mmCIF file of N, CA and C in Angstrom:
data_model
loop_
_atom_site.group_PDB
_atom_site.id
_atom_site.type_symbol
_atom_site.label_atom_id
_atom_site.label_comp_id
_atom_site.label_asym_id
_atom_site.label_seq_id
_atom_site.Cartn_x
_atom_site.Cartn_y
_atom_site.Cartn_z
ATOM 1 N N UNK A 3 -34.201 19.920 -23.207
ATOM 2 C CA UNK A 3 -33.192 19.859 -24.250
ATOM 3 C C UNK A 3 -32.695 21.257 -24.600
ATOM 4 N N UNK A 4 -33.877 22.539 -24.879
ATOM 5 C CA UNK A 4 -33.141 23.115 -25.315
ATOM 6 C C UNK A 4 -32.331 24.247 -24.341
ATOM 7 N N UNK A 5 -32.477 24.051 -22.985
ATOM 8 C CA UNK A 5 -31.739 24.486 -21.444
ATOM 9 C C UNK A 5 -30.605 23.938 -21.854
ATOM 10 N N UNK A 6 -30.436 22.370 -22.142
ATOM 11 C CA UNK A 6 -29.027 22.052 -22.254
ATOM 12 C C UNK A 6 -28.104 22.620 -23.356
ATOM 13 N N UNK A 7 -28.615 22.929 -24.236
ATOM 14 C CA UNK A 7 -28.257 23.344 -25.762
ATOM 15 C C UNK A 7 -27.951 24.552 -25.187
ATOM 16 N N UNK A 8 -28.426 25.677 -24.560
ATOM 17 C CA UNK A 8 -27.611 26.684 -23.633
ATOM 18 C C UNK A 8 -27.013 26.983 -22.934
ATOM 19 N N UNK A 9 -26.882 25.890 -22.536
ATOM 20 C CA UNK A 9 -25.665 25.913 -21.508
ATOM 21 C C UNK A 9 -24.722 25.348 -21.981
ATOM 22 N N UNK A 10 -24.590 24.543 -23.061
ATOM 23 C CA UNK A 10 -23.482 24.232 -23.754
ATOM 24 C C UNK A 10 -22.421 25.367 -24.187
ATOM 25 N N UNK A 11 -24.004 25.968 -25.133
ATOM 26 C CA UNK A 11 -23.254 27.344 -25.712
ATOM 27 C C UNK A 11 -22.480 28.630 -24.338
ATOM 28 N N UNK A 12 -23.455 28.533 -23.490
ATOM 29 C CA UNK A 12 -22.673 29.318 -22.618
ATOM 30 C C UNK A 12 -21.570 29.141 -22.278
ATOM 31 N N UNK A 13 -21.449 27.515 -21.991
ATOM 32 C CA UNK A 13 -20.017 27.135 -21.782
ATOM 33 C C UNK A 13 -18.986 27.729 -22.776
ATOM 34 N N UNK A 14 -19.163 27.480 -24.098
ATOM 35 C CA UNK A 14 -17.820 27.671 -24.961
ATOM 36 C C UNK A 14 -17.754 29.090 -24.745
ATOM 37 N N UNK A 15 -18.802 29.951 -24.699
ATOM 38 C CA UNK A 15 -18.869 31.393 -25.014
ATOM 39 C C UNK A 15 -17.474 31.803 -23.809
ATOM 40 N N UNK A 16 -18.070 31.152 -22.868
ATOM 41 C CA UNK A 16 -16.530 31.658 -21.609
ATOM 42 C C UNK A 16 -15.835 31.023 -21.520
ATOM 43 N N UNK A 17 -15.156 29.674 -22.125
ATOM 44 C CA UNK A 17 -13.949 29.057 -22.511
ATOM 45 C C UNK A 17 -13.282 30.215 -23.472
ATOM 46 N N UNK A 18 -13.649 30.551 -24.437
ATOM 47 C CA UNK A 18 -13.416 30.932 -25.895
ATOM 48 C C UNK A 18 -13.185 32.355 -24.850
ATOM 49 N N UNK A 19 -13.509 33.631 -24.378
ATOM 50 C CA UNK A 19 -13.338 34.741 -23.744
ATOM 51 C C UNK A 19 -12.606 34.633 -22.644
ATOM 52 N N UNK A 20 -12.192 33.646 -21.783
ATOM 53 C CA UNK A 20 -11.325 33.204 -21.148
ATOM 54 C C UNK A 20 -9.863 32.955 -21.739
ATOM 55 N N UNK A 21 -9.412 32.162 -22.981
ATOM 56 C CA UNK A 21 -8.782 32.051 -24.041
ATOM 57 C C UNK A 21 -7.713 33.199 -24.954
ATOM 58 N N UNK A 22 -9.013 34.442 -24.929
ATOM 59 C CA UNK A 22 -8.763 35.406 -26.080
ATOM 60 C C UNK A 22 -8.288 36.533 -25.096
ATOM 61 N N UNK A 23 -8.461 36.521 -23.354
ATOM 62 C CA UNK A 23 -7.969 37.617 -22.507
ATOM 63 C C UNK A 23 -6.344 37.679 -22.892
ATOM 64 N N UNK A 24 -6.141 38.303 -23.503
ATOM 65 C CA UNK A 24 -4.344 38.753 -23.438
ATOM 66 C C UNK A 24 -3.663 38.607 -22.261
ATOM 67 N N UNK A 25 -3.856 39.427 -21.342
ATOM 68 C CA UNK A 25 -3.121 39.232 -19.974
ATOM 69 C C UNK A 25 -3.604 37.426 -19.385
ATOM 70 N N UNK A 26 -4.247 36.843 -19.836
ATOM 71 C CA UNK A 26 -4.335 34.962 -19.265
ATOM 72 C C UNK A 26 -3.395 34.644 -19.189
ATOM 73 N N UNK A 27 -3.210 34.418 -17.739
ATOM 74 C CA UNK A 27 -1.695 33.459 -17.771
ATOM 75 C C UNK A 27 -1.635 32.537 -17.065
ATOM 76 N N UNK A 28 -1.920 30.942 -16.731
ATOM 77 C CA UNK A 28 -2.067 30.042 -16.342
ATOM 78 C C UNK A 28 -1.425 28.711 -16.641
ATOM 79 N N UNK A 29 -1.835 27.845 -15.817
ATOM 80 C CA UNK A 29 -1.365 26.425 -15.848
ATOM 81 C C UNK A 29 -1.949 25.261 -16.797
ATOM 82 N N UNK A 30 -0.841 24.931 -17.963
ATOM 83 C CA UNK A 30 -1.616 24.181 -18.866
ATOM 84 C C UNK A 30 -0.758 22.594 -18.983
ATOM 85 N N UNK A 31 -1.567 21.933 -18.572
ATOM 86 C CA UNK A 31 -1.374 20.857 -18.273
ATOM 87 C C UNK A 31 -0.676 20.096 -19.329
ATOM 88 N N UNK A 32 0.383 19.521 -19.332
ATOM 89 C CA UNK A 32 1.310 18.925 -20.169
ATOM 90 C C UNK A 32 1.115 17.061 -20.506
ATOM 91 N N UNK A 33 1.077 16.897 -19.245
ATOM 92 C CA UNK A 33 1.361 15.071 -19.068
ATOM 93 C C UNK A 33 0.563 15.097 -17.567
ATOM 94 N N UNK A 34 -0.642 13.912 -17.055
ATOM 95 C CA UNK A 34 -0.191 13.116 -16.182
ATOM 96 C C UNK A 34 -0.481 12.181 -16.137
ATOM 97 N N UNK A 35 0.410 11.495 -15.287
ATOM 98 C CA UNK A 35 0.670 9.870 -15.180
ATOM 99 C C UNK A 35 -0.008 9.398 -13.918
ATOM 100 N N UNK A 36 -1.172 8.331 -13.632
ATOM 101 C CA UNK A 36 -1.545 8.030 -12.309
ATOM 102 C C UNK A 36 -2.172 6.088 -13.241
ATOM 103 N N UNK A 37 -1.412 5.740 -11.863
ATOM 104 C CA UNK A 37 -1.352 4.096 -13.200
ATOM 105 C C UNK A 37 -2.484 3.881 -12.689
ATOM 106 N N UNK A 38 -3.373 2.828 -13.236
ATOM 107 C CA UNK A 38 -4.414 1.994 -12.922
ATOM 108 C C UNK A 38 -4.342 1.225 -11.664
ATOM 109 N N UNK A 39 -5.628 0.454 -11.332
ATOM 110 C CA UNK A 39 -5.480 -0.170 -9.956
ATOM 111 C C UNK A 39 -4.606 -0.761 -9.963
ATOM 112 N N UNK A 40 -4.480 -0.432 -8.391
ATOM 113 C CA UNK A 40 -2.815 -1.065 -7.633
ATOM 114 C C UNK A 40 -3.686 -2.450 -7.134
ATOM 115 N N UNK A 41 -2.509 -3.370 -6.623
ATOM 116 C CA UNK A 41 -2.951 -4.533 -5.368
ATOM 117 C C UNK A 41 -2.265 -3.839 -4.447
ATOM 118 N N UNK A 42 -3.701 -3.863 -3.200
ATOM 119 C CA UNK A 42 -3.221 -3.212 -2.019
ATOM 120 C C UNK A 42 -2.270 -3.844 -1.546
ATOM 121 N N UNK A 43 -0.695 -2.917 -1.178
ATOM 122 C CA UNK A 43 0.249 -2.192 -0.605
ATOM 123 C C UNK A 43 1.135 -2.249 -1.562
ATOM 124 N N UNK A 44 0.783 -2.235 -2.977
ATOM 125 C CA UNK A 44 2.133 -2.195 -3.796
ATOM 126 C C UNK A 44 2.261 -0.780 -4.213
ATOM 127 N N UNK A 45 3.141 -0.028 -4.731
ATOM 128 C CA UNK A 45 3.748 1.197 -4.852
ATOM 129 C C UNK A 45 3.023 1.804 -5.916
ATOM 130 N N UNK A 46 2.917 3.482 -6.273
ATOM 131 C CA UNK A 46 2.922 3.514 -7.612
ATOM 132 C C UNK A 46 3.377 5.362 -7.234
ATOM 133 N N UNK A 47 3.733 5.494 -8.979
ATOM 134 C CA UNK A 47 4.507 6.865 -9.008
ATOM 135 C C UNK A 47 3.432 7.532 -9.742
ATOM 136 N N UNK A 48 3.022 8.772 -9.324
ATOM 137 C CA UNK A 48 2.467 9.987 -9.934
ATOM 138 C C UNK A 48 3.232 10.951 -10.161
ATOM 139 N N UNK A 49 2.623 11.518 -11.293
ATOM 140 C CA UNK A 49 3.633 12.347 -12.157
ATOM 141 C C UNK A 49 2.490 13.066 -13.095
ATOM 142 N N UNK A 50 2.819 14.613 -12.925
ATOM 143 C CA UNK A 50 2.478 15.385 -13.753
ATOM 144 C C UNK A 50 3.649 16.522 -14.233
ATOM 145 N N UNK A 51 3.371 17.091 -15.198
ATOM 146 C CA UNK A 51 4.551 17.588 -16.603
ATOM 147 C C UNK A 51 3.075 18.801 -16.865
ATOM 148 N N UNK A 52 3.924 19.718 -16.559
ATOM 149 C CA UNK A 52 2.844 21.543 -16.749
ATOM 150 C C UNK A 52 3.825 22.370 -17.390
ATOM 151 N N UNK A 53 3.438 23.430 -17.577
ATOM 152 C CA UNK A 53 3.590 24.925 -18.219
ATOM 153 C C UNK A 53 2.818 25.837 -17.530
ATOM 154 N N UNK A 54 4.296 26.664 -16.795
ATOM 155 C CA UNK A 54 3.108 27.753 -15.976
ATOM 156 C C UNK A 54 2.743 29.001 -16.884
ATOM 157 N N UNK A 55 3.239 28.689 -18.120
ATOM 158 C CA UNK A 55 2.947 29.802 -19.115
ATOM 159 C C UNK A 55 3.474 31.007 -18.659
ATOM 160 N N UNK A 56 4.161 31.643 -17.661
ATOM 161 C CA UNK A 56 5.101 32.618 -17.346
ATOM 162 C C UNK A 56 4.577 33.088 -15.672
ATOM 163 N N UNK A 57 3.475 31.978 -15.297
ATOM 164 C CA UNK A 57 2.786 32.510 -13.980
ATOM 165 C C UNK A 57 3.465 32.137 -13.254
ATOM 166 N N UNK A 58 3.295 32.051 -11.690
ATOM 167 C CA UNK A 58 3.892 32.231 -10.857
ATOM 168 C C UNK A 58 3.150 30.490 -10.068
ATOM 169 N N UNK A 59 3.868 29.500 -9.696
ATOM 170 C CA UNK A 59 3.172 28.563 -8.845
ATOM 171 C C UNK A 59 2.411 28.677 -7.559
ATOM 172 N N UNK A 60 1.628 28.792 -7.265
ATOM 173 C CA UNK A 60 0.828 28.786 -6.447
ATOM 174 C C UNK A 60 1.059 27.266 -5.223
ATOM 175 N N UNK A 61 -0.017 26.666 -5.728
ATOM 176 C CA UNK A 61 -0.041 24.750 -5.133
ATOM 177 C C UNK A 61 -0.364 23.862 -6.540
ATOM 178 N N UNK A 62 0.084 22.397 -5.516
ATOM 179 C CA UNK A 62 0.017 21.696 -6.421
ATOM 180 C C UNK A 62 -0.760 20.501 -5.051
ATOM 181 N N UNK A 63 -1.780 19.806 -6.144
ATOM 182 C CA UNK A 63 -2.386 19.053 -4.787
ATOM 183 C C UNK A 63 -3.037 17.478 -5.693
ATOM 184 N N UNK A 64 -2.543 16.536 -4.693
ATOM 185 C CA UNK A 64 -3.033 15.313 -5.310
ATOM 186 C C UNK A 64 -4.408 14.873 -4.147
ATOM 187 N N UNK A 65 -5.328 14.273 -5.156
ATOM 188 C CA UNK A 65 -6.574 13.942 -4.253
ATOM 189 C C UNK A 65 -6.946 12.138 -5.116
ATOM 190 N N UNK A 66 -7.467 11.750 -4.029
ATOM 191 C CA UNK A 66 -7.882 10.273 -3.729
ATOM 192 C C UNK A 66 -9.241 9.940 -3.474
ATOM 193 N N UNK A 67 -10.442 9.768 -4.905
ATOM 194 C CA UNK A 67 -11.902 9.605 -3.944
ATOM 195 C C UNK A 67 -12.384 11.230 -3.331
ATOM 196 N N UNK A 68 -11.699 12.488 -3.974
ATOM 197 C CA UNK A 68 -11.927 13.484 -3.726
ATOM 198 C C UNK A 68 -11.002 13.831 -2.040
ATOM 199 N N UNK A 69 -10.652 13.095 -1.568
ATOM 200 C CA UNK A 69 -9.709 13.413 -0.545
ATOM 201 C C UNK A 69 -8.215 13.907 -0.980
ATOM 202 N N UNK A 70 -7.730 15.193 -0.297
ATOM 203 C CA UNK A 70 -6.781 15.569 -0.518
ATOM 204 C C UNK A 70 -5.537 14.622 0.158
ATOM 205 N N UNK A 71 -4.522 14.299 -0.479
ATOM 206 C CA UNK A 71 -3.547 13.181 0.331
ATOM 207 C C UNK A 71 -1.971 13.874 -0.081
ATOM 208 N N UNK A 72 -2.052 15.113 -1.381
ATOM 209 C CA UNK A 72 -0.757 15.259 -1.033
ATOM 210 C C UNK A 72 -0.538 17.076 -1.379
ATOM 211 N N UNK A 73 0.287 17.870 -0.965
ATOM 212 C CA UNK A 73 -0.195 19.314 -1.274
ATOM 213 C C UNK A 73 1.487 19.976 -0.885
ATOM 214 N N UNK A 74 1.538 20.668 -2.353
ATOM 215 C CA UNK A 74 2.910 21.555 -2.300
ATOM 216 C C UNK A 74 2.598 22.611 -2.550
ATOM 217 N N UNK A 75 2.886 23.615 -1.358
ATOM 218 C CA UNK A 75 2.684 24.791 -1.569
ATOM 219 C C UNK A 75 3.825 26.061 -1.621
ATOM 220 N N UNK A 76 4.089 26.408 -3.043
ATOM 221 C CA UNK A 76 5.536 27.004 -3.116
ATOM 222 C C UNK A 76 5.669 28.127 -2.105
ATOM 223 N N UNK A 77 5.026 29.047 -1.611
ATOM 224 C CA UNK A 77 5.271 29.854 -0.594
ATOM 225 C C UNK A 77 5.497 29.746 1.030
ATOM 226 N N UNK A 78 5.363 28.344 1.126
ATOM 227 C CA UNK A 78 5.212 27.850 2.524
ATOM 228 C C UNK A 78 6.530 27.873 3.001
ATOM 229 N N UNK A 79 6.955 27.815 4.114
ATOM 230 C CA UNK A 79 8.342 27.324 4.564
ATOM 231 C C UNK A 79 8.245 25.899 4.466
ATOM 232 N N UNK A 80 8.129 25.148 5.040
ATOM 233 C CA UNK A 80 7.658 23.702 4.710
ATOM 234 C C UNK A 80 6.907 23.413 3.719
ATOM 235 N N UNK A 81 7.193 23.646 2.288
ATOM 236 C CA UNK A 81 6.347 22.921 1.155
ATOM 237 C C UNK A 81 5.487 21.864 1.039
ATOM 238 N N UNK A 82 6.116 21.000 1.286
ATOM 239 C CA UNK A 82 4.906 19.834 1.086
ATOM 240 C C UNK A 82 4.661 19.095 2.521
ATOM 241 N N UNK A 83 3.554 18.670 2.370
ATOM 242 C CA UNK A 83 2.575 18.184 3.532
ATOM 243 C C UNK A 83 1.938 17.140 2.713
ATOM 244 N N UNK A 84 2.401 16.104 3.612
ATOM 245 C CA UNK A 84 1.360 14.592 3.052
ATOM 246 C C UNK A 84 -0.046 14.920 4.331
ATOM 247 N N UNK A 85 -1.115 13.967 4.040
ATOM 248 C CA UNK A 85 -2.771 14.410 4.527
ATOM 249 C C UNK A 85 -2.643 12.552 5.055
ATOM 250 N N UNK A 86 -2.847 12.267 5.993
ATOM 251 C CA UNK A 86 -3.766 10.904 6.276
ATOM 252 C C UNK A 86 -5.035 10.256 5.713
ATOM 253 N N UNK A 87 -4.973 9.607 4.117
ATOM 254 C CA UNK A 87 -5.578 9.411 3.678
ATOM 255 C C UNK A 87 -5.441 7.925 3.890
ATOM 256 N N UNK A 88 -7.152 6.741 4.084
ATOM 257 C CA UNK A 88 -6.645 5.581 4.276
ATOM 258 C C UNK A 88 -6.553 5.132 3.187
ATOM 259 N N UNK A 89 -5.197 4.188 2.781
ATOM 260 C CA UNK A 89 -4.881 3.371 1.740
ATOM 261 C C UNK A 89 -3.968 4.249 1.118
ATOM 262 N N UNK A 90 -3.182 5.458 1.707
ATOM 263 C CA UNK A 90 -2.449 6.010 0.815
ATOM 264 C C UNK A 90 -0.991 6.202 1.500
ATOM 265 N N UNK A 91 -0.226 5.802 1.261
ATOM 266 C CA UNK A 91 1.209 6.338 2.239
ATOM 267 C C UNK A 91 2.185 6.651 1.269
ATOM 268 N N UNK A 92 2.426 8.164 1.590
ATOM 269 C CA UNK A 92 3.408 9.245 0.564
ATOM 270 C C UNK A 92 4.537 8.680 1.244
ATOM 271 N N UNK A 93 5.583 8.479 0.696
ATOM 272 C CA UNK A 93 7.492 8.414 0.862
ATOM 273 C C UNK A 93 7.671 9.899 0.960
ATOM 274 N N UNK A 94 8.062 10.359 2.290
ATOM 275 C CA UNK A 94 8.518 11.769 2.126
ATOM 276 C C UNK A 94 9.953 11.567 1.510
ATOM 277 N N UNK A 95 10.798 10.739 1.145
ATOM 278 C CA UNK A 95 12.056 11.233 0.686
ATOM 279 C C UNK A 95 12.033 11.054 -0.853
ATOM 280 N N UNK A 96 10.478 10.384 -1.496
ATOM 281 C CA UNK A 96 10.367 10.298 -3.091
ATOM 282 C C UNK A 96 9.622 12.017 -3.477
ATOM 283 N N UNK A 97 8.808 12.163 -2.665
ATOM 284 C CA UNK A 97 7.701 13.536 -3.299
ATOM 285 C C UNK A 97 9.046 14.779 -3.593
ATOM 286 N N UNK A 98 8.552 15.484 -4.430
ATOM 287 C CA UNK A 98 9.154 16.845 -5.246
ATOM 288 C C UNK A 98 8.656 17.616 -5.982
ATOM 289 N N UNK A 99 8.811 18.744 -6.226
ATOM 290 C CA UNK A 99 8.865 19.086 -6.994
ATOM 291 C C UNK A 99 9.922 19.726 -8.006
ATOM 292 N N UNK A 100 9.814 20.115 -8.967
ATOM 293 C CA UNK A 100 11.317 20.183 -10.082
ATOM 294 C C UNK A 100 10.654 21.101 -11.088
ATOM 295 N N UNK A 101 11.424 22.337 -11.445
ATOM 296 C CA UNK A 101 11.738 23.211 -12.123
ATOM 297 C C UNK A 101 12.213 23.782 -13.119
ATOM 298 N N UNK A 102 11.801 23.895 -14.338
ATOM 299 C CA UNK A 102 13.186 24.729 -15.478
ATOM 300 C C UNK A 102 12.091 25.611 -15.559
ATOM 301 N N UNK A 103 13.284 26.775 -16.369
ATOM 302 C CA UNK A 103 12.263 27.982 -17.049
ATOM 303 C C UNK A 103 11.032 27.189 -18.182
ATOM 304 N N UNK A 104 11.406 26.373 -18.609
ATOM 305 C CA UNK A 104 10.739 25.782 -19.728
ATOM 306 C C UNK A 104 8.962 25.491 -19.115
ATOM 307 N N UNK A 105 9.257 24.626 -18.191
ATOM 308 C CA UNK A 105 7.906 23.635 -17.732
ATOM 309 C C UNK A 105 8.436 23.486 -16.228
ATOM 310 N N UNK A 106 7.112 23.138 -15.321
ATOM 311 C CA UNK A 106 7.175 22.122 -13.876
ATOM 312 C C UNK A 106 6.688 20.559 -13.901
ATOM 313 N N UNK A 107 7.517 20.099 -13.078
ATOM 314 C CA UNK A 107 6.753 18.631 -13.272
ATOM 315 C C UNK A 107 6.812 18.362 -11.793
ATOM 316 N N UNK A 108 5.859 17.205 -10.990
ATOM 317 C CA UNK A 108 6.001 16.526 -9.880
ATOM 318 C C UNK A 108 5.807 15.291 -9.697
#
């Protein structure tokens, strides 16, 4: 018990100093949307709504059962890459991503 009671505290101690770094500038998650079970082969839309807080995008990656199945990577020439995941089939002409100064969403 009281191992766990320290590591609790350790935890916040570097949330909270992570937090208070001035120069932190990261991705804070706004919205996402991933609906409940489907019946296999019916459709569904994922959607997440961020704030890069003034950073720069890196990737963005959807995973299934811990399998990666979908991955946008803003520096790539070819951005996004769907993965052969079974039970999952991406629409390459639905996936995106979308931009304002404000927020990203996909």
């Amino acid at each position: 018990m009281i191992n766990y009671i320290g590591e609790c505290w350790f935890l916040l101690f570097t949330i909270c100093l992570v937090i208070n770094i001035p120069e932190n500038r990261g991705i804070k998650m706004l919205r996402v949307s991933v609906p409940d079970p489907l019946i296999l082969g019916s459709a569904a839309d994922l959607f997440c709504d961020f704030d890069m807080e003034g950073a720069q995008l890196y990737s963005v990656k959807w995973y299934k059962n811990g399998k990666e199945f979908f991955r946008y990577m803003a520096d790539e020439i070819d951005p996004i890459d769907t993965l052969n995941v079974h039970g999952i089939y991406v629409d390459g002409m639905l996936n995106h991503i979308m931009s304002t100064p404000e927020k990203s969403f996909c």
